[in-house]
Short mmCIF file of C-alpha atoms in Angstrom, two decimals:
data_model
loop_
_atom_site.label_atom_id
_atom_site.label_comp_id
_atom_site.label_asym_id
_atom_site.label_seq_id
_atom_site.Cartn_x
_atom_site.Cartn_y
_atom_site.Cartn_z
CA MET A 1 -70.23 -53.36 -36.44
CA ASP A 2 -66.81 -54.39 -35.05
CA TRP A 3 -64.22 -51.71 -34.32
CA SER A 4 -60.50 -52.28 -33.92
CA ILE A 5 -57.73 -50.05 -32.75
CA ASN A 6 -55.88 -50.82 -35.94
CA THR A 7 -58.58 -49.19 -38.01
CA LEU A 8 -58.22 -45.80 -36.24
CA PRO A 9 -56.14 -43.11 -38.06
CA LEU A 10 -53.40 -42.40 -35.52
CA PRO A 11 -51.39 -39.14 -35.69
CA GLU A 12 -47.85 -39.35 -36.95
CA TYR A 13 -46.24 -38.41 -33.59
CA VAL A 14 -47.42 -41.69 -32.07
CA GLU A 15 -45.18 -43.51 -34.46
CA LEU A 16 -42.11 -41.42 -33.56
CA GLY A 17 -40.93 -43.91 -30.97
CA VAL A 18 -39.30 -43.54 -27.55
CA HIS A 19 -35.90 -42.40 -28.84
CA SER A 20 -37.28 -39.46 -30.81
CA LEU A 21 -39.37 -38.33 -27.83
CA SER A 22 -36.29 -38.49 -25.58
CA GLY A 23 -34.35 -36.37 -28.06
CA LEU A 24 -37.12 -33.79 -28.07
CA LEU A 25 -37.06 -33.59 -24.26
CA TRP A 26 -33.27 -33.12 -24.23
CA THR A 27 -33.60 -30.34 -26.79
CA LEU A 28 -36.17 -28.54 -24.65
CA LEU A 29 -33.95 -28.92 -21.58
CA PHE A 30 -30.97 -27.48 -23.45
CA LEU A 31 -33.02 -24.47 -24.62
CA PHE A 32 -34.24 -23.86 -21.04
CA LEU A 33 -30.68 -23.93 -19.64
CA TRP A 34 -29.46 -21.59 -22.37
CA HIS A 35 -32.31 -19.19 -21.57
CA CYS A 36 -31.34 -19.22 -17.86
CA TYR A 37 -27.70 -18.58 -18.74
CA ARG A 38 -28.53 -15.56 -20.92
CA ILE A 39 -30.74 -14.06 -18.22
CA GLY A 40 -28.06 -14.59 -15.56
CA SER A 41 -25.29 -13.09 -17.69
CA ASP A 42 -27.33 -9.93 -18.27
CA LEU A 43 -27.82 -9.23 -14.55
CA PRO A 44 -26.09 -5.97 -13.44
CA ILE A 45 -23.34 -5.99 -10.85
CA PRO A 46 -24.54 -4.46 -7.55
CA GLY A 47 -23.50 -0.84 -7.29
CA HIS A 48 -22.58 -0.61 -10.98
CA ALA A 49 -25.92 -1.17 -12.67
CA GLY A 50 -26.11 2.24 -14.27
CA LYS A 51 -22.54 2.10 -15.55
CA LEU A 52 -22.90 -1.38 -16.94
CA LYS A 53 -26.13 -0.59 -18.74
CA SER A 54 -24.79 2.54 -20.37
CA SER A 55 -21.43 1.03 -21.24
CA SER A 56 -22.94 -2.20 -22.58
CA ARG A 57 -25.37 -0.19 -24.72
CA ARG A 58 -22.53 1.87 -26.14
CA SER A 59 -20.54 -1.29 -26.73
CA MET A 60 -23.38 -2.97 -28.60
CA ILE A 61 -23.85 0.07 -30.81
CA SER A 62 -20.16 0.35 -31.59
CA ARG A 63 -19.90 -3.35 -32.41
CA SER A 64 -23.02 -3.85 -34.52
CA GLY A 65 -24.65 -0.73 -35.88
CA VAL A 66 -21.90 1.63 -36.89
CA CYS A 67 -20.38 -0.06 -39.93
CA MET A 68 -21.79 1.44 -43.12
CA GLY A 69 -20.81 0.26 -46.62
CA THR A 70 -17.11 -0.42 -46.95
CA LYS A 71 -16.07 1.86 -44.09
CA CYS A 72 -16.22 1.04 -40.39
CA SER A 73 -14.77 4.03 -38.60
CA ALA A 74 -15.85 3.11 -35.10
CA ARG A 75 -14.35 -0.39 -35.22
CA SER A 76 -11.05 0.96 -36.52
CA LYS A 77 -10.84 3.38 -33.59
CA LEU A 78 -11.29 0.67 -30.98
CA SER A 79 -8.03 -0.17 -29.28
CA ARG A 80 -7.14 -3.70 -28.28
CA SER A 81 -7.96 -3.01 -24.63
CA ASP A 82 -11.40 -1.64 -25.57
CA GLN A 83 -12.19 -4.78 -27.55
CA ILE A 84 -11.19 -7.01 -24.65
CA ALA A 85 -13.07 -5.05 -21.97
CA PRO A 86 -15.98 -3.19 -23.62
CA PHE A 87 -17.97 -2.88 -20.40
CA ILE A 88 -15.36 -0.85 -18.49
CA SER A 89 -16.38 2.72 -17.83
CA MET A 90 -14.44 5.69 -16.62
CA GLU A 91 -14.61 6.40 -12.89
CA THR A 92 -15.91 9.80 -11.92
CA ALA A 93 -14.38 12.26 -9.52
CA LYS A 94 -17.37 11.79 -7.23
CA ASP A 95 -16.79 8.03 -7.06
CA GLU A 96 -13.11 8.55 -6.31
CA GLU A 97 -13.82 10.99 -3.49
CA GLN A 98 -16.38 8.69 -1.89
CA GLY A 99 -14.15 5.64 -2.35
CA GLN A 100 -16.95 3.54 -3.82
CA GLY A 101 -15.94 0.00 -4.67
CA TYR A 102 -12.47 -1.51 -4.60
CA LEU A 103 -12.77 -2.54 -8.26
CA THR A 104 -13.42 1.00 -9.51
CA PRO A 105 -9.74 2.11 -9.67
CA VAL A 106 -8.70 -1.18 -11.28
CA LEU A 107 -11.36 -1.11 -13.98
CA SER A 108 -10.87 2.54 -14.88
CA HIS A 109 -8.62 3.94 -17.56
CA ALA A 110 -7.26 6.61 -15.18
CA LEU A 111 -3.55 7.17 -15.62
CA PHE A 112 -1.09 6.47 -12.84
CA PRO A 113 -0.01 9.76 -11.18
CA ALA A 114 2.96 11.25 -13.03
CA GLN A 115 4.35 12.74 -9.81
CA ALA A 116 4.58 9.33 -8.15
CA SER A 117 7.95 8.24 -6.83
CA ALA A 118 10.19 5.83 -8.67
CA GLU A 119 9.44 3.18 -6.03
CA ALA A 120 5.68 3.58 -6.48
CA LYS A 121 6.00 3.27 -10.26
CA LYS A 122 8.11 0.16 -9.82
CA LEU A 123 5.47 -1.38 -7.56
CA TYR A 124 2.73 -0.45 -10.02
CA ALA A 125 4.61 -2.17 -12.84
CA ALA A 126 4.98 -5.26 -10.64
CA LEU A 127 1.23 -5.21 -9.90
CA GLN A 128 0.45 -5.03 -13.63
CA GLU A 129 2.75 -7.96 -14.30
CA TYR A 130 1.10 -9.96 -11.51
CA ALA A 131 -2.38 -9.21 -12.89
CA LYS A 132 -1.35 -10.36 -16.38
CA ARG A 133 -0.12 -13.66 -14.97
CA TYR A 134 -3.02 -14.20 -12.61
CA SER A 135 -5.97 -11.80 -12.31
CA TRP A 136 -7.09 -8.30 -11.38
CA VAL A 137 -9.71 -9.82 -9.08
CA GLY A 138 -9.21 -8.57 -5.53
CA MET A 139 -6.51 -6.05 -6.51
CA GLY A 140 -8.69 -2.94 -6.09
CA ARG A 141 -7.30 -1.79 -2.74
CA ILE A 142 -3.68 -2.35 -3.78
CA HIS A 143 -4.19 -0.40 -7.01
CA LYS A 144 -5.93 2.39 -5.11
CA GLY A 145 -3.17 2.49 -2.49
CA LEU A 146 -0.43 2.88 -5.10
CA ARG A 147 -2.26 5.74 -6.78
CA GLU A 148 -2.92 7.55 -3.49
CA GLN A 149 0.55 7.06 -2.00
CA VAL A 150 1.64 10.46 -3.34
CA ARG A 151 -1.21 12.23 -1.58
CA LEU A 152 -0.55 10.29 1.63
CA ASN A 153 3.10 11.37 1.75
CA ASP A 154 2.03 15.01 1.78
CA LEU A 155 -0.28 14.58 4.76
CA SER A 156 0.63 15.21 8.38
CA THR A 157 -0.92 12.28 10.17
CA ILE A 158 -0.33 9.91 13.05
CA GLN A 159 -0.31 6.93 10.66
CA LYS A 160 1.85 7.26 7.55
CA PRO A 161 3.76 4.18 6.32
CA HIS A 162 6.61 5.38 4.15
CA LEU A 163 6.66 2.54 1.60
CA PHE A 164 3.13 1.23 0.97
CA PHE A 165 -0.29 2.07 2.40
CA LEU A 166 -3.27 -0.23 1.85
CA PRO A 167 -6.47 1.88 2.08
CA ASP A 168 -9.63 0.98 3.94
CA VAL A 169 -7.81 -1.24 6.44
CA PRO A 170 -9.24 -0.85 9.97
CA SER A 171 -6.36 -0.23 12.30
CA VAL A 172 -5.43 0.84 15.81
CA PRO A 173 -1.99 1.28 17.43
CA PHE A 174 -2.32 -1.89 19.54
CA PHE A 175 -4.36 -4.94 18.55
CA PRO A 176 -6.03 -7.42 20.92
CA ARG A 177 -4.72 -10.97 21.22
CA ASP A 178 -7.73 -12.34 19.37
CA ALA A 179 -6.44 -10.80 16.13
CA HIS A 180 -3.77 -13.54 16.01
CA ARG A 181 -4.61 -15.80 18.93
CA HIS A 182 -3.09 -18.96 17.45
CA ASP A 183 0.29 -17.42 16.63
CA ILE A 184 0.50 -15.57 19.94
CA GLU A 185 -0.24 -18.72 21.90
CA VAL A 186 2.41 -20.63 19.93
CA LEU A 187 5.05 -17.99 20.65
CA GLU A 188 4.20 -17.76 24.34
CA ALA A 189 4.15 -21.54 24.71
CA ASN A 190 7.71 -21.72 23.33
CA TYR A 191 8.98 -18.82 25.44
CA PRO A 192 11.38 -20.91 27.60
CA ALA A 193 13.11 -22.48 24.57
CA ILE A 194 13.30 -19.13 22.74
CA LEU A 195 14.78 -17.41 25.81
CA ALA A 196 17.39 -20.15 26.24
CA GLU A 197 18.49 -19.85 22.60
CA PHE A 198 18.76 -16.08 22.87
CA GLN A 199 20.93 -16.36 25.98
CA ALA A 200 23.20 -18.83 24.17
CA VAL A 201 23.80 -16.54 21.18
CA TYR A 202 24.07 -13.45 23.42
CA GLN A 203 26.85 -15.00 25.50
CA ARG A 204 28.93 -15.47 22.35
CA GLY A 205 29.04 -11.68 21.92
CA THR A 206 27.06 -9.15 19.91
CA ASP A 207 29.57 -8.49 17.15
CA SER A 208 29.07 -9.12 13.44
CA LYS A 209 31.18 -12.29 13.54
CA SER A 210 28.58 -13.82 15.86
CA GLY A 211 25.69 -12.95 13.55
CA TRP A 212 24.63 -9.68 15.18
CA THR A 213 23.97 -6.36 13.43
CA CYS A 214 24.67 -3.21 15.43
CA LEU A 215 22.16 -0.44 14.76
CA GLY A 216 23.72 2.33 16.84
CA PRO A 217 25.23 3.24 20.18
CA LYS A 218 24.05 2.08 23.60
CA SER A 219 23.71 -1.62 22.72
CA GLN A 220 21.17 -1.28 19.92
CA ALA A 221 21.56 -4.52 18.03
CA VAL A 222 19.57 -7.22 16.24
CA PHE A 223 20.18 -10.92 15.73
CA PRO A 224 18.16 -11.51 12.52
CA LEU A 225 16.53 -14.84 11.77
CA TYR A 226 14.65 -13.44 8.77
CA SER A 227 15.76 -10.20 7.18
CA ALA A 228 13.46 -8.58 4.58
CA GLY A 229 11.87 -11.93 3.80
CA VAL A 230 15.15 -13.84 3.51
CA CYS A 231 16.12 -16.55 5.97
CA VAL A 232 19.49 -15.95 7.65
CA ALA A 233 20.55 -19.58 7.53
CA GLU A 234 23.53 -19.45 9.91
CA ASN A 235 21.55 -17.66 12.62
CA CYS A 236 18.57 -20.01 12.23
CA ARG A 237 20.89 -23.00 12.67
CA SER A 238 21.98 -21.48 15.99
CA CYS A 239 18.32 -21.15 17.10
CA LEU A 240 16.56 -24.24 15.77
CA SER A 241 13.67 -24.17 18.26
CA THR A 242 12.95 -20.52 17.49
CA TYR A 243 13.23 -21.21 13.77
CA ARG A 244 10.76 -24.11 13.97
CA THR A 245 8.40 -21.95 16.01
CA LEU A 246 8.43 -19.27 13.31
CA LEU A 247 7.61 -21.82 10.63
CA SER A 248 4.63 -23.08 12.66
CA LEU A 249 3.00 -19.64 12.67
CA ARG A 250 0.04 -19.21 10.33
CA THR A 251 0.50 -15.53 9.46
CA PHE A 252 4.27 -15.03 9.58
CA ILE A 253 5.47 -12.89 6.64
CA ASN A 254 8.43 -14.85 5.31
CA SER A 255 7.94 -14.56 1.54
CA ASN A 256 8.44 -10.85 0.85
CA SER A 257 10.68 -7.98 1.89
CA LEU A 258 8.04 -6.54 4.25
CA GLY A 259 8.61 -9.33 6.78
CA SER A 260 11.41 -9.89 9.30
CA ALA A 261 12.02 -11.69 12.58
CA GLY A 262 14.81 -11.65 15.14
CA PHE A 263 16.08 -10.76 18.60
CA TRP A 264 16.19 -7.01 19.26
CA LEU A 265 18.33 -5.43 21.98
CA LEU A 266 17.97 -1.95 23.40
CA GLY A 267 20.52 -0.83 25.99
CA PRO A 268 19.89 1.34 29.06
CA GLY A 269 19.57 5.05 28.31
CA ALA A 270 18.64 4.53 24.65
CA ILE A 271 15.70 6.34 23.05
CA LEU A 272 14.58 5.57 19.51
CA GLY A 273 12.96 8.70 18.10
CA SER A 274 9.53 8.94 16.51
CA SER A 275 9.29 7.06 13.22
CA TYR A 276 6.88 5.25 10.90
CA GLY A 277 7.04 1.67 9.73
CA MET A 278 7.08 0.60 6.06
CA THR A 279 3.48 -0.56 5.64
CA ASN A 280 0.13 -1.02 7.35
CA THR A 281 -0.33 -4.49 5.81
CA ARG A 282 1.53 -6.10 8.72
CA LEU A 283 1.43 -6.21 12.49
CA ARG A 284 4.54 -6.56 14.64
CA CYS A 285 4.40 -9.10 17.41
CA HIS A 286 6.85 -8.49 20.29
CA LEU A 287 7.51 -11.41 22.62
CA GLY A 288 9.15 -10.07 25.78
CA LEU A 289 12.33 -11.93 26.76
CA GLN A 290 14.05 -9.47 29.14
CA THR A 291 11.96 -6.44 30.02
CA PRO A 292 13.24 -4.02 32.68
CA THR A 293 10.47 -1.95 34.26
CA SER A 294 11.87 1.32 32.90
CA CYS A 295 11.20 0.40 29.25
CA GLU A 296 8.28 1.88 27.34
CA LEU A 297 6.74 1.66 23.87
CA VAL A 298 4.49 4.50 22.64
CA VAL A 299 2.49 3.85 19.45
CA GLY A 300 0.06 6.44 18.12
CA GLY A 301 0.22 8.26 21.44
CA GLU A 302 -0.68 5.14 23.45
CA PRO A 303 2.00 3.88 25.91
CA GLN A 304 2.56 0.21 26.66
CA CYS A 305 5.20 -1.85 28.49
CA TRP A 306 6.58 -5.25 27.59
CA SER A 307 6.15 -8.27 29.82
CA GLU A 308 8.39 -11.33 29.88
CA GLY A 309 6.77 -14.34 28.25
CA HIS A 310 3.90 -12.32 26.78
CA CYS A 311 3.25 -10.76 23.38
CA LEU A 312 2.37 -7.23 22.30
CA LEU A 313 0.65 -6.84 18.92
CA LEU A 314 1.16 -3.42 17.35
CA ASP A 315 0.85 -1.56 14.06
CA ASP A 316 4.18 0.19 13.56
CA SER A 317 2.85 2.24 10.62
CA PHE A 318 1.64 4.58 13.39
CA LEU A 319 4.11 7.09 14.78
CA HIS A 320 6.01 5.22 17.50
CA THR A 321 8.79 5.77 20.03
CA ILE A 322 10.83 3.25 22.07
CA SER A 323 12.80 4.12 25.20
CA HIS A 324 14.85 2.41 27.90
CA LYS A 325 15.37 4.87 30.74
CA GLY A 326 16.74 2.41 33.26
CA PRO A 327 20.19 2.52 34.93
CA PRO A 328 23.12 0.63 33.36
CA GLU A 329 22.78 -2.26 35.83
CA SER A 330 19.21 -2.97 34.62
CA GLY A 331 20.56 -4.64 31.49
CA PRO A 332 19.22 -4.49 27.94
CA ARG A 333 15.63 -4.82 26.93
CA VAL A 334 15.30 -7.93 24.71
CA ILE A 335 12.35 -8.97 22.55
CA LEU A 336 11.68 -11.42 19.75
CA SER A 337 10.09 -9.34 17.00
CA VAL A 338 7.99 -11.17 14.37
CA ASP A 339 6.10 -9.59 11.46
CA LEU A 340 2.59 -11.01 10.90
CA TRP A 341 0.01 -10.21 8.24
CA HIS A 342 -2.65 -7.70 9.16
CA PRO A 343 -5.85 -9.75 9.69
CA ASN A 344 -7.78 -7.55 7.23
CA VAL A 345 -5.44 -8.30 4.29
CA ALA A 346 -7.14 -10.90 2.09
CA ALA A 347 -5.40 -14.01 0.75
CA ALA A 348 -5.38 -12.70 -2.83
CA GLU A 349 -3.81 -9.44 -1.64
CA ARG A 350 -1.15 -11.32 0.32
CA GLN A 351 -0.23 -13.30 -2.78
CA ALA A 352 0.04 -10.12 -4.85
CA LEU A 353 2.17 -8.37 -2.21
CA ASP A 354 4.48 -11.40 -2.07
CA TYR A 355 4.96 -10.98 -5.81
CA MET A 356 5.40 -7.20 -5.70
CA PHE A 357 7.84 -7.22 -2.79
CA THR A 358 9.89 -10.23 -3.82
CA PRO A 359 13.04 -10.31 -1.65
CA ASP A 360 16.32 -9.26 -3.24
CA LEU A 361 18.31 -12.47 -3.03
#
């Protein structure tokens, strides 16, 4: 008996063709990717697993299982912010004391302290506006710092910036050169040109008509190149090499009111009493131009002396004192002071601080 393949009863799927089989494979691939996505989206955030599980469970109940008949009391009680962020849970006092997680203050519903100063409330409003335009991501420390500024002002401490304190920033009175090696090397390499430009503007006189600002008796004066984040155009035109050097620095604060740069004079016999700087988000770099041996800088109880052609990197949010105890013939102490970002301030935080402390033009 002769058999032929044509006489065999083939199943229907053999006749589906190549195109139908390809479509089936694509469908299976799509279902596999969707399954992976759902599993990944349900993973808890490290350190917040318990909160996310409880809050997500409450959110699911409030969204799906509460509506009965024609009434839906739970849905009507949800505010707009709750509907947008259903997984946000309240921070506990224990979390706040331990300082767990930078995102905790941002994601909580805790109210801003009522006893905060007008300046702190203004900065908080600016932070909210920034977050609406961009994102809350990375704003945890700034939010926490604004809320805790009131408590900081009441403390007696060796480090107490009077305008803004960024928490959890490692800091010491004097920083090593490696913290800003590139910018320090650029400044020191241009020391001869910077010194020559200072001497040129100093010989014209230190009055206001020559671009100087007198800060007090005994030859305390500053020739600003940047003042509170604003370029002093006339002075920069008089010191083009110094101006170009500033622009070549990677961490120079020139976009907000926390940053300044200029020549600072301190006459013989002058002592600047103990004070705090505005913020711990910056470091001040002092390039010595004329440094008599009788000059001293004490930051956080640590004394240092300037050296001509070399930089000192300090955190002026620590209590600091400056003195020039030399005789009149020793001449003024002269430095180029430049404000640089603290190396521990992240790029997102720098952008937010630029927005919050926009210079008053």
